[in-house]
Amino acid sequence: MASHTITARTPGVFYRRPTPDAEPYVADGATVAEGDTLGLIEVMKTYREVKADAGGTVSRWLVENEDEVTIGQDLVELDT
Amino acid sequence: MADVTGTTTDTGTRYDFGGDEFVYVEISPEMSLPAHFASLAITRRLREEALPGVEEICPSNASYMVRVDPDRIDPRDLVRELQRIEAEVGSAASEDPDFVVDTRIVDVPIMFADPWTHEVLMRFRDRHQDPSGTDLDYGARINGYDSAESFIAALAGAPYLVTMMGFVPGLPWCFQLVPRERQVEVPKYVRPRTETPERAFGFGGAFAVIYPVKGAGGYQLFGSAPAPIFDGAQEQPDFADEDSVVFFRHGDLIRFRRIDQAEYDDVRGQVEARRWRYRTRPVRFSPSRWLADPDGTNAALVGELDR
Amino acid sequence: MSVLVRDPGLETTVQDTGRLGHYAIGFPPSGALDSYAYHVGNALVGNAPGAAALEAVYLGPTLEFTTDTVVAVTGAEIPVTLDGEPVPTWESVAVRAGQTLAFGQLAGGARPYVAVAGGIDVPPYYGSRSTYTLVGIGGFGGRALAEGDELPLGDAAVDPRAGRRVDEADIPEHPTTAELRLLVGLHSYRLTPDSLERFTSTPWKVTPDANRVGYRYRGAELEFVPREQPFGAGSDPANVTDCGYPVGSVQVPGGVEPIVLLQDAVTGGGYATLGTVVSVDRDRLAQTKTGDHTRFVPVDLDEALTIRRDRAGRLDRVRRSLA
């Protein structure tokens, strides 16, 4: 099985949930399709969705919720 | 490292550079009418002199700022010119009966304790000094008034001078023309609100403002103006006639007149029909005369509006 | 003659040299944050100085052209493609009607600029085509670009020509620690000497709150000199009697998180300012991003004026080399 890593396209603060009280966009081990939302990055007071650019199963998160991330930083690994 | 790069003159005025493009002049660290009159007189003279390299003149409360083109005038040479002008007109602004400002007085209706700012300020009580009451209750109490009613009467009881424009386009900073012991002073919110309604009448430090557009804000909220002070599309006659998107000018005199909801609604109707006009009258304002007889001068100024 | 916005990117706006002359009524200048990249872009495509261009941040827009024209991308280090084929930056590129310009992942800096021959022909507002989103004026509808927008192009290009290239030596580098030179002053006396020293010795980190209004930094706490507040200033030690703010001035509300005010900032207010970044270095600042570090290096007025003259000389030389 191959793995695929999704990276940040903008710097900012990474969130796994749409709001602090909501369930995460995707649970660990969940299967996602290309285009599914995996999280949010907040920068310049706007929130941008992080989308899967490939389908697969979430195998490992490489950042914590509310971590500050940089452009190109690995966010999550998918088994494809 | 030197902590102040600027120079201070005998009068206590402090001259400093805001990078390579601005000269900042602080007449006094504290707000006072004589300090403002000096700023007013100096900036008016500076405008008349039209020195090369002076790109913009921004009068403010107890200070002023000049945007300079340093390719045309060395900012240090400009400071020397400003010091010369200060010597010529700075203190004269408050002392010389011949120094007068031709300006206008504007009638600005305000609905105090209105439902719109009330709704917003109640939502942000956790950011306020006194979460238990309203901003008006708090302002009244810390300024020694026995009720919000008597506090409103004081706020609307004497005219104001627009001592600075800015923050956002068209916002007038208004300083009430009363002796120091009668001036209202309130702190800003402990943490700024993320929301302020458009046309809210606010108060912070020693200044009343009207917020031209909705947005964040930290001033105490006391009321609402029904009429616009910013009109980006210039739809209202006042703005179209002047070809300006902002109504107020530095040096305007304002009477904030207390109105009820019926008059508020009536003004809103005129605004929506795009035929609202402010009542204004040309007046000649003499700082020295005002300083000698504040209440008499105020009565004469406000009287112009009701003639 | 237009450009179709297929993907707006993030806060992409129309900008020019700015709306100067209305600071006293509260209009900040707006305009391109990285003035050098903006001016060189116009020179590359043969525009007169002052033509409106696009300023993007972090993510470039995807743009489809309805006409043959010439474009140049300057500013941030970012891969650019035309119909999927890589094209160089800091160089004028011929575009045919129907072709699409797109951007890859940012490699350095923060803000790419897209200059198009003839300029973006939105109506001027108070003398400028720059967007000022706070009150929704200027630029394209007073807002950042959105998918589906059709941007009109002007026909006033003086000498549009592909293949003009900026010398390597005249392309700025964008290190992840930027040095911003500033004149200490204004209300710097409000900070304790220790704090003022700490301000210039701390490597400040750019927070996510960093946009055209201002950049907010984290890295140290600064203390104000205790005093009885003057009348009119308000009760907070960070407050002064409300005054004008120079563009580029630095304020420290609450003693934490200094903010450098930029071209869309408020024009005045009641926070003590401790100095002003020299105008030329706002270009460097504009190319820093959230997570980068910044050091503030004190200079005096003579140095600030020399920096300004050097920059003007360099821009003149680059313009002549491209003419």
mmCIF file of N, CA and C in Angstrom, chain B residues 217-266:
data_model
loop_
_atom_site.group_PDB
_atom_site.id
_atom_site.type_symbol
_atom_site.label_atom_id
_atom_site.label_comp_id
_atom_site.label_asym_id
_atom_site.label_seq_id
_atom_site.Cartn_x
_atom_site.Cartn_y
_atom_site.Cartn_z
ATOM 1 N N GLY B 217 -14.532 48.008 17.774
ATOM 2 C CA GLY B 217 -14.468 49.296 18.455
ATOM 3 C C GLY B 217 -14.367 49.112 19.950
ATOM 4 N N GLY B 218 -13.762 50.098 20.606
ATOM 5 C CA GLY B 218 -13.573 49.979 22.044
ATOM 6 C C GLY B 218 -14.192 51.108 22.839
ATOM 7 N N TYR B 219 -14.902 52.021 22.157
ATOM 8 C CA TYR B 219 -15.483 53.154 22.872
ATOM 9 C C TYR B 219 -16.788 52.760 23.552
ATOM 10 N N GLN B 220 -17.101 53.458 24.651
ATOM 11 C CA GLN B 220 -18.381 53.275 25.321
ATOM 12 C C GLN B 220 -19.493 53.664 24.338
ATOM 13 N N LEU B 221 -20.560 52.899 24.308
ATOM 14 C CA LEU B 221 -21.654 53.165 23.359
ATOM 15 C C LEU B 221 -22.817 53.854 24.075
ATOM 16 N N PHE B 222 -23.116 55.075 23.654
ATOM 17 C CA PHE B 222 -24.145 55.868 24.326
ATOM 18 C C PHE B 222 -25.383 56.101 23.460
ATOM 19 N N GLY B 223 -25.278 55.919 22.160
ATOM 20 C CA GLY B 223 -26.434 56.235 21.320
ATOM 21 C C GLY B 223 -26.178 55.944 19.859
ATOM 22 N N SER B 224 -27.090 56.445 19.033
ATOM 23 C CA SER B 224 -27.028 56.192 17.596
ATOM 24 C C SER B 224 -27.415 57.444 16.828
ATOM 25 N N ALA B 225 -26.682 57.719 15.751
ATOM 26 C CA ALA B 225 -27.040 58.818 14.862
ATOM 27 C C ALA B 225 -27.871 58.245 13.717
ATOM 28 N N PRO B 226 -29.003 58.850 13.388
ATOM 29 C CA PRO B 226 -29.783 58.322 12.267
ATOM 30 C C PRO B 226 -29.181 58.680 10.900
ATOM 31 N N ALA B 227 -28.401 59.766 10.847
ATOM 32 C CA ALA B 227 -27.924 60.259 9.549
ATOM 33 C C ALA B 227 -26.505 59.773 9.274
ATOM 34 N N PRO B 228 -26.205 59.481 8.004
ATOM 35 C CA PRO B 228 -24.865 58.983 7.674
ATOM 36 C C PRO B 228 -23.807 60.073 7.804
ATOM 37 N N ILE B 229 -22.596 59.664 8.148
ATOM 38 C CA ILE B 229 -21.464 60.599 8.107
ATOM 39 C C ILE B 229 -20.448 60.151 7.051
ATOM 40 N N PHE B 230 -20.650 58.940 6.507
ATOM 41 C CA PHE B 230 -19.837 58.435 5.399
ATOM 42 C C PHE B 230 -20.817 57.949 4.346
ATOM 43 N N ASP B 231 -20.606 58.341 3.105
ATOM 44 C CA ASP B 231 -21.519 57.968 2.028
ATOM 45 C C ASP B 231 -20.670 57.652 0.796
ATOM 46 N N GLY B 232 -20.235 56.386 0.720
ATOM 47 C CA GLY B 232 -19.292 55.973 -0.325
ATOM 48 C C GLY B 232 -19.810 56.206 -1.729
ATOM 49 N N ALA B 233 -21.137 56.145 -1.903
ATOM 50 C CA ALA B 233 -21.706 56.320 -3.243
ATOM 51 C C ALA B 233 -22.189 57.755 -3.471
ATOM 52 N N GLN B 234 -22.020 58.612 -2.461
ATOM 53 C CA GLN B 234 -22.458 60.021 -2.529
ATOM 54 C C GLN B 234 -23.912 60.140 -2.972
ATOM 55 N N GLU B 235 -24.781 59.391 -2.308
ATOM 56 C CA GLU B 235 -26.201 59.397 -2.669
ATOM 57 C C GLU B 235 -26.990 60.519 -2.011
ATOM 58 N N GLN B 236 -26.540 60.920 -0.818
ATOM 59 C CA GLN B 236 -27.260 61.985 -0.106
ATOM 60 C C GLN B 236 -26.815 63.345 -0.655
ATOM 61 N N PRO B 237 -27.742 64.307 -0.714
ATOM 62 C CA PRO B 237 -27.410 65.607 -1.321
ATOM 63 C C PRO B 237 -26.184 66.298 -0.711
ATOM 64 N N ASP B 238 -26.040 66.216 0.626
ATOM 65 C CA ASP B 238 -24.885 66.881 1.255
ATOM 66 C C ASP B 238 -23.563 66.376 0.675
ATOM 67 N N PHE B 239 -23.518 65.073 0.417
ATOM 68 C CA PHE B 239 -22.274 64.453 -0.043
ATOM 69 C C PHE B 239 -22.085 64.705 -1.537
ATOM 70 N N ALA B 240 -23.186 64.639 -2.285
ATOM 71 C CA ALA B 240 -23.111 64.888 -3.731
ATOM 72 C C ALA B 240 -22.697 66.340 -3.991
ATOM 73 N N ASP B 241 -23.320 67.282 -3.258
ATOM 74 C CA ASP B 241 -23.020 68.706 -3.482
ATOM 75 C C ASP B 241 -21.551 69.032 -3.229
ATOM 76 N N GLU B 242 -21.003 68.406 -2.193
ATOM 77 C CA GLU B 242 -19.610 68.695 -1.829
ATOM 78 C C GLU B 242 -18.636 67.789 -2.573
ATOM 79 N N ASP B 243 -19.165 66.846 -3.359
ATOM 80 C CA ASP B 243 -18.357 65.810 -3.993
ATOM 81 C C ASP B 243 -17.377 65.193 -3.003
ATOM 82 N N SER B 244 -17.959 64.735 -1.883
ATOM 83 C CA SER B 244 -17.128 64.128 -0.847
ATOM 84 C C SER B 244 -17.845 62.906 -0.295
ATOM 85 N N VAL B 245 -17.088 61.918 0.116
ATOM 86 C CA VAL B 245 -17.703 60.736 0.725
ATOM 87 C C VAL B 245 -17.785 60.880 2.242
ATOM 88 N N VAL B 246 -17.156 61.920 2.773
ATOM 89 C CA VAL B 246 -17.243 62.143 4.219
ATOM 90 C C VAL B 246 -17.944 63.477 4.463
ATOM 91 N N PHE B 247 -18.706 63.554 5.572
ATOM 92 C CA PHE B 247 -19.427 64.798 5.815
ATOM 93 C C PHE B 247 -18.599 65.786 6.628
ATOM 94 N N PHE B 248 -17.987 65.332 7.701
ATOM 95 C CA PHE B 248 -17.353 66.274 8.626
ATOM 96 C C PHE B 248 -15.982 66.715 8.147
ATOM 97 N N ARG B 249 -15.601 67.885 8.655
ATOM 98 C CA ARG B 249 -14.272 68.433 8.394
ATOM 99 C C ARG B 249 -13.651 68.801 9.734
ATOM 100 N N HIS B 250 -12.350 68.729 9.765
ATOM 101 C CA HIS B 250 -11.634 69.205 10.933
ATOM 102 C C HIS B 250 -12.020 70.667 11.176
ATOM 103 N N GLY B 251 -12.311 71.017 12.426
ATOM 104 C CA GLY B 251 -12.680 72.402 12.742
ATOM 105 C C GLY B 251 -14.174 72.661 12.742
ATOM 106 N N ASP B 252 -14.975 71.680 12.328
ATOM 107 C CA ASP B 252 -16.435 71.826 12.430
ATOM 108 C C ASP B 252 -16.836 71.919 13.901
ATOM 109 N N LEU B 253 -17.911 72.659 14.140
ATOM 110 C CA LEU B 253 -18.543 72.649 15.454
ATOM 111 C C LEU B 253 -19.807 71.803 15.334
ATOM 112 N N ILE B 254 -20.093 71.045 16.388
ATOM 113 C CA ILE B 254 -21.238 70.135 16.333
ATOM 114 C C ILE B 254 -22.112 70.347 17.555
ATOM 115 N N ARG B 255 -23.412 70.423 17.317
ATOM 116 C CA ARG B 255 -24.343 70.259 18.428
ATOM 117 C C ARG B 255 -24.962 68.873 18.305
ATOM 118 N N PHE B 256 -24.695 68.018 19.303
ATOM 119 C CA PHE B 256 -25.379 66.733 19.352
ATOM 120 C C PHE B 256 -26.720 66.977 20.034
ATOM 121 N N ARG B 257 -27.785 66.818 19.276
ATOM 122 C CA ARG B 257 -29.122 67.127 19.780
ATOM 123 C C ARG B 257 -29.865 65.832 20.071
ATOM 124 N N ARG B 258 -30.380 65.738 21.309
ATOM 125 C CA ARG B 258 -31.071 64.517 21.708
ATOM 126 C C ARG B 258 -32.411 64.409 20.984
ATOM 127 N N ILE B 259 -32.655 63.257 20.377
ATOM 128 C CA ILE B 259 -33.933 63.048 19.691
ATOM 129 C C ILE B 259 -34.588 61.769 20.209
ATOM 130 N N ASP B 260 -35.887 61.636 19.931
ATOM 131 C CA ASP B 260 -36.612 60.414 20.329
ATOM 132 C C ASP B 260 -36.719 59.479 19.113
ATOM 133 N N GLN B 261 -37.335 58.348 19.348
ATOM 134 C CA GLN B 261 -37.401 57.344 18.273
ATOM 135 C C GLN B 261 -38.202 57.859 17.069
ATOM 136 N N ALA B 262 -39.245 58.679 17.337
ATOM 137 C CA ALA B 262 -40.051 59.181 16.214
ATOM 138 C C ALA B 262 -39.188 60.024 15.278
ATOM 139 N N GLU B 263 -38.368 60.911 15.860
ATOM 140 C CA GLU B 263 -37.528 61.744 15.000
ATOM 141 C C GLU B 263 -36.437 60.900 14.332
ATOM 142 N N TYR B 264 -35.935 59.921 15.088
ATOM 143 C CA TYR B 264 -34.939 59.007 14.499
ATOM 144 C C TYR B 264 -35.524 58.356 13.242
ATOM 145 N N ASP B 265 -36.734 57.829 13.379
ATOM 146 C CA ASP B 265 -37.375 57.157 12.245
ATOM 147 C C ASP B 265 -37.613 58.123 11.091
ATOM 148 N N ASP B 266 -37.981 59.360 11.445
ATOM 149 C CA ASP B 266 -38.230 60.363 10.413
ATOM 150 C C ASP B 266 -36.946 60.655 9.615
#
